[in-house]
Short mmCIF file of C-alpha atoms in Angstrom, two decimals:
data_model
loop_
_atom_site.label_atom_id
_atom_site.label_comp_id
_atom_site.label_asym_id
_atom_site.label_seq_id
_atom_site.Cartn_x
_atom_site.Cartn_y
_atom_site.Cartn_z
CA UNK G 1 -49.94 -34.56 -31.97
CA UNK G 2 -46.94 -36.60 -30.80
CA UNK G 3 -47.75 -36.86 -27.08
CA UNK G 4 -44.87 -39.26 -26.55
CA UNK G 5 -42.27 -36.75 -27.68
CA UNK G 6 -43.86 -33.98 -25.66
CA UNK G 7 -43.90 -36.09 -22.49
CA UNK G 8 -40.27 -37.11 -23.09
CA UNK G 9 -39.28 -33.48 -23.57
CA UNK G 10 -41.02 -32.39 -20.39
CA UNK G 11 -39.38 -35.24 -18.47
CA UNK G 12 -35.94 -34.31 -19.76
CA UNK G 13 -36.54 -30.65 -18.85
CA UNK G 14 -37.54 -31.66 -15.32
CA UNK G 15 -34.47 -33.85 -14.99
CA UNK G 16 -32.27 -31.02 -16.26
CA UNK G 17 -33.87 -28.54 -13.84
CA UNK G 18 -33.41 -30.93 -10.94
CA UNK G 19 -29.85 -31.58 -12.05
CA UNK G 20 -28.72 -27.96 -12.20
CA UNK G 21 -30.27 -27.23 -8.80
CA UNK G 22 -28.72 -30.30 -7.21
CA UNK G 23 -25.71 -29.49 -5.01
CA UNK G 24 -23.67 -32.42 -6.31
CA UNK G 25 -24.23 -31.48 -9.94
CA UNK G 26 -23.51 -27.79 -9.26
CA UNK G 27 -20.32 -28.72 -7.44
CA UNK G 28 -19.20 -30.85 -10.38
CA UNK G 29 -19.98 -28.07 -12.90
CA UNK G 30 -18.05 -25.52 -10.79
CA UNK G 31 -14.79 -27.49 -10.92
CA UNK G 32 -12.45 -25.33 -13.05
CA UNK G 33 -10.17 -26.72 -15.72
CA UNK G 34 -7.17 -25.19 -13.93
CA UNK G 35 -6.25 -24.30 -10.36
CA UNK G 36 -3.53 -21.78 -9.46
CA UNK G 37 -1.39 -22.18 -6.33
CA UNK G 38 1.96 -20.98 -5.01
CA UNK G 39 4.95 -23.26 -4.41
CA UNK G 40 4.51 -23.26 -0.63
CA UNK G 41 0.91 -24.48 -0.98
CA UNK G 42 2.26 -27.96 -1.76
CA UNK G 43 3.31 -28.24 1.85
CA UNK G 44 1.00 -29.61 4.56
CA UNK G 45 -1.74 -30.67 2.12
CA UNK G 46 -2.64 -27.03 1.37
CA UNK G 47 -3.36 -28.01 -2.23
CA UNK G 48 -5.99 -30.51 -1.14
CA UNK G 49 -7.73 -28.12 1.26
CA UNK G 50 -7.30 -25.26 -1.21
CA UNK G 51 -9.11 -27.12 -3.98
CA UNK G 52 -11.86 -28.13 -1.58
CA UNK G 53 -12.34 -24.49 -0.56
CA UNK G 54 -12.33 -23.20 -4.14
CA UNK G 55 -14.85 -25.79 -5.32
CA UNK G 56 -16.97 -25.06 -2.22
CA UNK G 57 -17.42 -28.65 -1.05
CA UNK G 58 -19.75 -28.95 1.96
CA UNK G 59 -18.32 -32.25 3.11
CA UNK G 60 -14.67 -33.08 2.66
CA UNK G 61 -15.61 -36.68 1.97
CA UNK G 62 -17.47 -35.55 -1.13
CA UNK G 63 -14.23 -35.06 -3.02
CA UNK G 64 -11.20 -37.21 -3.61
CA UNK G 65 -8.02 -35.65 -4.93
CA UNK G 66 -5.00 -37.44 -6.28
CA UNK G 67 -1.84 -35.77 -7.52
CA UNK G 68 0.70 -37.17 -9.90
CA UNK G 69 4.44 -37.06 -9.27
CA UNK G 70 4.85 -33.89 -11.32
CA UNK G 71 2.22 -32.18 -9.16
CA UNK G 72 0.58 -30.71 -12.25
CA UNK G 73 -2.86 -32.34 -12.25
CA UNK G 74 -5.66 -33.22 -9.87
CA UNK G 75 -8.29 -35.91 -10.29
CA UNK G 76 -11.44 -34.78 -8.52
CA UNK G 77 -14.30 -37.10 -7.66
CA UNK G 78 -17.62 -35.70 -6.41
CA UNK G 79 -19.79 -38.54 -5.02
CA UNK G 80 -21.57 -40.30 -7.91
CA UNK G 81 -20.36 -37.91 -10.63
CA UNK G 82 -17.55 -38.99 -12.99
CA UNK G 83 -13.99 -37.94 -12.16
CA UNK G 84 -12.80 -34.65 -13.57
CA UNK G 85 -9.19 -33.89 -14.44
CA UNK G 86 -7.94 -30.36 -13.69
CA UNK G 87 -4.53 -28.84 -14.28
CA UNK G 88 -2.60 -27.22 -11.44
CA UNK G 89 -0.53 -24.14 -12.25
CA UNK G 90 2.21 -23.41 -9.74
CA UNK G 91 3.49 -19.85 -9.25
CA UNK G 92 6.74 -18.95 -7.47
CA UNK G 93 6.34 -17.84 -3.86
CA UNK G 94 6.42 -14.15 -3.02
CA UNK G 95 8.70 -13.72 -0.02
CA UNK G 96 9.69 -10.50 1.73
CA UNK G 97 11.81 -9.48 4.68
CA UNK G 98 9.39 -7.78 7.11
CA UNK G 99 10.55 -4.42 8.41
CA UNK G 100 9.37 -2.82 11.63
CA UNK G 101 12.36 -0.46 11.62
CA UNK G 102 11.86 3.17 12.57
CA UNK G 103 12.87 5.27 9.57
CA UNK G 104 13.04 8.90 8.60
CA UNK G 105 11.61 9.90 5.22
CA UNK G 106 12.93 12.96 3.40
CA UNK G 107 11.14 14.05 0.23
CA UNK G 108 12.07 16.65 -2.33
CA UNK G 109 9.01 17.69 -4.32
CA UNK G 110 8.83 18.06 -8.08
CA UNK G 111 8.97 21.85 -8.34
CA UNK G 112 8.43 24.41 -5.58
CA UNK G 113 5.02 24.10 -3.92
CA UNK G 114 2.85 27.07 -3.04
CA UNK G 115 1.72 26.46 0.53
CA UNK G 116 0.11 29.83 1.26
CA UNK G 117 -0.02 33.56 0.51
CA UNK G 118 0.89 36.73 2.35
CA UNK G 119 0.00 40.31 1.53
CA UNK G 120 2.40 43.18 1.01
CA UNK G 121 1.87 46.95 0.99
CA UNK G 122 1.07 48.41 -2.45
CA UNK G 123 -0.36 51.65 -3.87
CA UNK G 124 -3.90 50.26 -3.73
CA UNK G 125 -3.63 48.65 -0.33
CA UNK G 126 -2.27 45.26 0.66
CA UNK G 127 -2.10 42.60 -2.06
CA UNK G 128 -0.53 39.24 -2.90
CA UNK G 129 0.84 39.40 -6.47
CA UNK G 130 1.01 35.61 -6.73
CA UNK G 131 -2.63 35.22 -5.69
CA UNK G 132 -3.77 38.02 -8.00
CA UNK G 133 -1.98 36.30 -10.90
CA UNK G 134 -4.14 33.22 -10.36
CA UNK G 135 -1.84 30.98 -8.31
CA UNK G 136 -3.49 28.55 -5.90
CA UNK G 137 -2.31 26.67 -2.84
CA UNK G 138 -0.87 23.35 -4.03
CA UNK G 139 0.47 24.73 -7.34
CA UNK G 140 4.05 23.68 -8.09
CA UNK G 141 6.33 26.24 -9.71
CA UNK G 142 8.22 24.48 -12.51
CA UNK G 143 10.04 27.42 -14.12
CA UNK G 144 10.34 31.20 -13.97
CA UNK G 145 11.21 33.20 -17.09
CA UNK G 146 12.12 29.95 -18.82
CA UNK G 147 14.58 28.87 -16.11
CA UNK G 148 13.83 25.55 -14.43
CA UNK G 149 13.23 25.79 -10.70
CA UNK G 150 14.55 22.92 -8.58
CA UNK G 151 15.01 24.42 -5.12
CA UNK G 152 14.09 27.43 -3.02
CA UNK G 153 17.43 29.09 -3.73
CA UNK G 154 16.58 29.15 -7.45
CA UNK G 155 13.50 31.28 -6.79
CA UNK G 156 15.41 33.62 -4.46
CA UNK G 157 18.15 34.16 -7.05
CA UNK G 158 15.69 34.88 -9.86
CA UNK G 159 13.84 37.42 -7.72
CA UNK G 160 17.07 39.12 -6.69
CA UNK G 161 18.26 39.49 -10.28
CA UNK G 162 14.92 40.62 -11.73
CA UNK G 163 13.78 44.22 -12.11
CA UNK G 164 10.84 45.18 -9.94
CA UNK G 165 8.99 46.73 -12.87
CA UNK G 166 8.96 43.51 -14.93
CA UNK G 167 6.43 40.69 -14.76
CA UNK G 168 7.64 37.16 -14.21
CA UNK G 169 6.58 34.43 -16.63
CA UNK G 170 5.82 31.61 -14.19
CA UNK G 171 4.98 28.07 -15.28
CA UNK G 172 3.10 26.07 -12.66
CA UNK G 173 1.70 22.56 -12.56
CA UNK G 174 -1.78 22.07 -11.12
CA UNK G 175 -3.34 18.60 -11.03
CA UNK G 176 -0.82 17.39 -13.65
CA UNK G 177 -1.79 20.27 -15.96
CA UNK G 178 0.75 23.00 -16.77
CA UNK G 179 -0.31 26.66 -16.74
CA UNK G 180 1.51 29.90 -17.59
CA UNK G 181 0.93 32.91 -15.35
CA UNK G 182 2.22 36.49 -15.33
CA UNK G 183 3.23 37.58 -11.82
CA UNK G 184 4.08 41.23 -11.16
CA UNK G 185 6.72 41.55 -8.44
CA UNK G 186 6.67 44.16 -5.69
CA UNK G 187 9.43 45.68 -3.63
CA UNK G 188 9.38 44.42 -0.06
CA UNK G 189 11.54 45.20 2.96
CA UNK G 190 14.00 42.44 1.97
CA UNK G 191 13.88 42.80 -1.81
CA UNK G 192 11.57 41.65 -4.58
CA UNK G 193 8.62 39.53 -3.43
CA UNK G 194 5.59 37.83 -5.00
CA UNK G 195 3.50 37.36 -1.85
CA UNK G 196 3.61 33.56 -1.59
CA UNK G 197 4.91 31.02 0.91
CA UNK G 198 6.81 28.25 -0.85
CA UNK G 199 8.39 24.95 0.13
CA UNK G 200 9.98 22.03 -1.69
CA UNK G 201 10.88 19.51 0.99
CA UNK G 202 9.19 17.47 3.70
CA UNK G 203 10.40 15.01 6.29
CA UNK G 204 8.86 12.75 8.89
CA UNK G 205 9.12 9.53 10.83
CA UNK G 206 7.44 6.23 9.95
CA UNK G 207 8.01 2.49 9.84
CA UNK G 208 9.51 0.30 7.13
CA UNK G 209 7.03 -2.38 6.06
CA UNK G 210 9.13 -4.71 3.91
CA UNK G 211 11.91 -5.11 1.42
CA UNK G 212 12.36 -7.67 -1.33
CA UNK G 213 15.85 -9.17 -0.86
CA UNK G 214 16.63 -9.86 -4.53
CA UNK G 215 15.66 -6.50 -6.00
CA UNK G 216 16.04 -4.29 -2.92
CA UNK G 217 12.57 -2.82 -3.52
CA UNK G 218 10.91 -1.57 -0.35
CA UNK G 219 7.59 -0.22 0.91
CA UNK G 220 6.91 1.89 3.99
CA UNK G 221 4.28 3.96 5.84
CA UNK G 222 1.17 2.46 4.22
CA UNK G 223 -0.31 5.91 3.45
CA UNK G 224 0.55 8.97 1.37
CA UNK G 225 2.79 11.77 2.62
CA UNK G 226 0.94 15.05 2.20
CA UNK G 227 2.15 18.61 2.66
CA UNK G 228 1.39 19.76 6.19
CA UNK G 229 -0.15 23.03 4.99
CA UNK G 230 -1.86 22.20 1.71
CA UNK G 231 -2.81 18.61 2.68
CA UNK G 232 -2.00 17.66 -0.93
CA UNK G 233 0.22 14.66 -1.78
CA UNK G 234 3.86 15.54 -2.38
CA UNK G 235 4.95 14.70 -5.93
CA UNK G 236 8.40 13.17 -5.43
CA UNK G 237 11.32 14.39 -7.48
CA UNK G 238 13.94 13.04 -5.12
CA UNK G 239 13.69 11.37 -1.75
CA UNK G 240 15.60 9.25 0.73
CA UNK G 241 14.99 7.10 3.78
CA UNK G 242 17.40 7.21 6.71
CA UNK G 243 17.67 5.47 10.05
CA UNK G 244 15.85 7.00 12.99
CA UNK G 245 15.94 6.33 16.71
CA UNK G 246 12.87 6.62 18.95
CA UNK G 247 13.78 8.75 21.98
CA UNK G 248 10.37 8.99 23.67
CA UNK G 249 6.69 8.23 23.27
CA UNK G 250 3.77 10.62 23.56
CA UNK G 251 0.96 8.25 24.53
CA UNK G 252 -2.26 8.34 22.58
CA UNK G 253 -5.71 8.77 24.06
CA UNK G 254 -9.24 8.88 22.68
CA UNK G 255 -9.53 12.11 20.72
CA UNK G 256 -5.77 12.77 20.78
CA UNK G 257 -3.41 10.61 18.68
CA UNK G 258 -0.04 9.84 20.25
CA UNK G 259 3.32 10.15 18.53
CA UNK G 260 6.82 8.67 18.39
CA UNK G 261 9.46 11.27 19.17
CA UNK G 262 12.41 10.20 17.04
CA UNK G 263 15.73 11.58 15.86
CA UNK G 264 16.75 11.13 12.23
CA UNK G 265 20.28 10.10 11.38
CA UNK G 266 22.49 12.27 9.19
CA UNK G 267 22.26 12.48 5.40
CA UNK G 268 25.40 10.35 5.27
CA UNK G 269 23.47 7.36 6.64
CA UNK G 270 21.03 6.98 3.77
CA UNK G 271 19.32 3.58 3.56
CA UNK G 272 17.79 4.02 0.15
CA UNK G 273 16.05 6.18 -2.44
CA UNK G 274 12.35 7.03 -2.52
CA UNK G 275 10.86 7.05 -6.03
CA UNK G 276 7.11 7.05 -5.36
CA UNK G 277 4.69 8.57 -2.87
CA UNK G 278 1.19 7.10 -3.22
CA UNK G 279 -1.94 6.44 -1.19
CA UNK G 280 -0.35 3.13 -0.10
CA UNK G 281 2.91 4.62 1.20
CA UNK G 282 6.39 5.47 -0.06
CA UNK G 283 8.37 3.12 -2.26
CA UNK G 284 11.83 2.84 -3.75
CA UNK G 285 15.07 0.86 -3.53
CA UNK G 286 17.26 0.10 -0.54
CA UNK G 287 21.01 0.36 -0.87
CA UNK G 288 22.11 -3.29 -0.67
CA UNK G 289 25.33 -2.26 1.10
CA UNK G 290 23.37 -0.45 3.82
CA UNK G 291 20.45 -2.70 4.56
CA UNK G 292 18.82 -3.07 7.92
CA UNK G 293 21.09 -3.59 10.92
CA UNK G 294 19.17 -6.40 12.63
CA UNK G 295 16.00 -7.55 10.87
CA UNK G 296 13.57 -9.23 13.27
CA UNK G 297 13.32 -12.24 10.95
CA UNK G 298 16.59 -13.52 9.50
CA UNK G 299 14.79 -15.13 6.55
CA UNK G 300 12.09 -13.77 4.22
CA UNK G 301 8.46 -14.64 4.96
CA UNK G 302 5.71 -15.51 2.46
CA UNK G 303 2.79 -13.15 2.01
CA UNK G 304 -0.95 -13.74 2.32
CA UNK G 305 -3.39 -12.13 -0.08
CA UNK G 306 -6.52 -10.29 1.03
CA UNK G 307 -8.83 -13.28 0.68
CA UNK G 308 -6.55 -15.36 2.92
CA UNK G 309 -6.61 -12.98 5.89
CA UNK G 310 -8.71 -14.20 8.82
CA UNK G 311 -10.35 -12.46 11.73
CA UNK G 312 -8.48 -13.14 14.95
CA UNK G 313 -4.98 -12.91 16.43
CA UNK G 314 -2.04 -11.37 14.55
CA UNK G 315 1.16 -9.49 15.36
CA UNK G 316 2.85 -6.24 14.37
CA UNK G 317 6.54 -5.36 14.31
CA UNK G 318 7.47 -1.85 15.39
CA UNK G 319 9.95 0.22 17.42
CA UNK G 320 8.98 1.99 20.65
CA UNK G 321 12.48 2.57 22.04
CA UNK G 322 15.75 3.29 20.25
CA UNK G 323 16.08 1.12 17.15
CA UNK G 324 14.94 -2.15 18.72
CA UNK G 325 12.23 -3.93 16.71
CA UNK G 326 9.66 -5.67 18.93
CA UNK G 327 6.67 -7.91 18.28
CA UNK G 328 3.26 -7.01 19.74
CA UNK G 329 -0.13 -8.75 19.68
CA UNK G 330 -3.12 -7.32 17.82
CA UNK G 331 -6.47 -8.61 16.58
CA UNK G 332 -7.83 -8.50 13.04
CA UNK G 333 -11.36 -7.22 13.70
CA UNK G 334 -12.42 -7.05 10.06
CA UNK G 335 -10.84 -7.83 6.68
CA UNK G 336 -12.36 -7.16 3.27
CA UNK G 337 -11.29 -9.75 0.64
CA UNK G 338 -10.43 -7.12 -1.98
CA UNK G 339 -9.63 -7.96 -5.59
CA UNK G 340 -9.06 -4.31 -6.51
CA UNK G 341 -6.64 -1.85 -4.93
CA UNK G 342 -8.18 0.05 -2.02
CA UNK G 343 -6.77 1.32 1.24
CA UNK G 344 -8.24 0.60 4.67
CA UNK G 345 -8.79 -3.07 3.86
CA UNK G 346 -8.59 -4.16 7.49
CA UNK G 347 -9.69 -2.95 10.91
CA UNK G 348 -7.24 -3.86 13.67
CA UNK G 349 -7.14 -3.54 17.45
CA UNK G 350 -4.11 -3.54 19.74
CA UNK G 351 -4.48 -6.24 22.41
CA UNK G 352 -0.91 -6.34 23.75
CA UNK G 353 -0.83 -5.03 27.34
CA UNK G 354 2.80 -3.90 27.06
CA UNK G 355 2.15 -1.86 23.91
CA UNK G 356 -1.03 -0.36 25.36
CA UNK G 357 0.92 0.67 28.45
CA UNK G 358 3.70 2.30 26.41
CA UNK G 359 1.73 3.95 23.62
CA UNK G 360 -1.97 3.78 24.42
CA UNK G 361 -2.48 1.89 21.16
CA UNK G 362 -1.71 3.05 17.61
CA UNK G 363 0.30 6.26 17.39
CA UNK G 364 1.85 8.45 14.70
CA UNK G 365 5.12 6.99 13.50
CA UNK G 366 3.70 3.47 13.76
CA UNK G 367 2.28 3.71 10.23
CA UNK G 368 3.84 1.06 8.04
CA UNK G 369 4.39 -1.45 10.85
CA UNK G 370 4.11 -4.87 9.17
CA UNK G 371 1.30 -7.20 10.25
CA UNK G 372 2.00 -10.94 10.44
CA UNK G 373 -0.56 -13.72 10.74
CA UNK G 374 0.20 -17.46 10.72
CA UNK G 375 3.78 -16.81 9.65
CA UNK G 376 2.79 -14.67 6.65
CA UNK G 377 2.97 -10.91 6.00
CA UNK G 378 -0.60 -9.74 5.47
CA UNK G 379 -0.45 -5.93 5.57
CA UNK G 380 0.63 -2.73 7.30
CA UNK G 381 -0.77 -0.37 9.93
CA UNK G 382 -2.01 2.87 8.32
CA UNK G 383 -4.31 5.00 10.51
CA UNK G 384 -5.57 5.26 14.08
CA UNK G 385 -9.21 5.89 14.96
CA UNK G 386 -9.43 9.37 16.47
CA UNK G 387 -12.03 8.31 19.02
CA UNK G 388 -10.39 4.97 19.87
CA UNK G 389 -6.61 5.02 20.09
CA UNK G 390 -6.46 1.23 20.49
CA UNK G 391 -7.90 0.62 17.01
CA UNK G 392 -7.30 1.69 13.45
CA UNK G 393 -7.05 0.77 9.78
CA UNK G 394 -4.53 -1.36 7.92
CA UNK G 395 -3.77 -1.97 4.26
CA UNK G 396 -3.45 -5.39 2.64
CA UNK G 397 0.13 -6.16 1.64
CA UNK G 398 -0.62 -7.02 -1.99
CA UNK G 399 -1.52 -3.43 -2.88
CA UNK G 400 1.76 -2.19 -1.43
CA UNK G 401 3.58 -4.79 -3.54
CA UNK G 402 1.80 -3.55 -6.66
CA UNK G 403 2.95 0.01 -5.88
CA UNK G 404 6.50 -1.19 -5.28
CA UNK G 405 6.59 -2.90 -8.67
CA UNK G 406 6.78 -6.43 -7.26
CA UNK G 407 4.97 -9.11 -9.28
CA UNK G 408 1.85 -10.42 -7.54
CA UNK G 409 0.44 -12.46 -10.45
CA UNK G 410 -2.87 -10.62 -10.18
CA UNK G 411 -4.01 -11.66 -13.67
CA UNK G 412 -3.41 -15.33 -12.94
CA UNK G 413 -5.13 -15.08 -9.57
CA UNK G 414 -8.16 -13.31 -11.00
CA UNK G 415 -8.43 -15.94 -13.71
CA UNK G 416 -8.29 -18.70 -11.13
CA UNK G 417 -10.80 -17.13 -8.73
#
């Protein structure tokens, strides 16, 4: 038996085991071949500190970083280990104009939504023909007798022209699935009826979060707009945002959310088109000829991704009187460093005495108010806590950008993480 080889093998195994458990060796092995940063990270030595954070160096003196003139490589030295060369990939900065403006949102749904049923007198008692045919609250009527339905007037006209004895061939969409139903009309006091309450439009007041100056893409609200009766998200066929002016404030209190009382401008003062209504807000394009009157910041600000958000002081931009955008102090109580889209990524608390005096904290209409920390846009206010009007949830800005169709380089950032 070759005891010499066996002893050598055991010794090498021990050295290897010690090596891979040694902090210095692990740090060296964890240095990636490429780092990804944004253009603005080259300022104020953010590249140096960024690399140190990503490599997880305990002591800053454990690493030495040198950059060449092209700023494309880094030479990293970890104590006694040999230097390692890593490439640096630079991505263009994402900069947005923060909003804070009070806006009115007007949505036209795709089809006519069933929001409820009512019964009418029939031979066998009181019935709702629509409900008996299998319609459900939240269904959207797409066509009747082969005729496309776009607005309430279309339904009224079809009912007026139809014979009471005939059944209507109604096509509805339910959870993105189309269904065909036969609805037998009945004669009511005001003509033919089907026993259903219908609606195809919704409006409300919220806050603009941001717009991207080059493309005009915008995001607002930070949460979905749902029908007030069905509580289901409105599928947008056509929508607009208009200016709104806050006339008064109904202060919030624990157990009773407050609200901005605002007046929407006329349809002739349209700021832009809404093309999407999602769990992260409403999105679309601003009319470049009718942009914001007086943005709080004259120049765009960079954004911060979820993993960059810190607990501590921050600010929100919102309107509490007229159309004047004001800045108020808040605190980031909690932030989850998400790498996948999810709402309620932050917990925030209003700390500004003036805002607490005026509103009691977070109120309806404040949703979408942009949150700024260390000169960067980090997210938007979304919900208030029912039992604590001073606190609520907020969404990270990157998920709103994804919904707006603005490039966030998520593949590159995941690869670099």
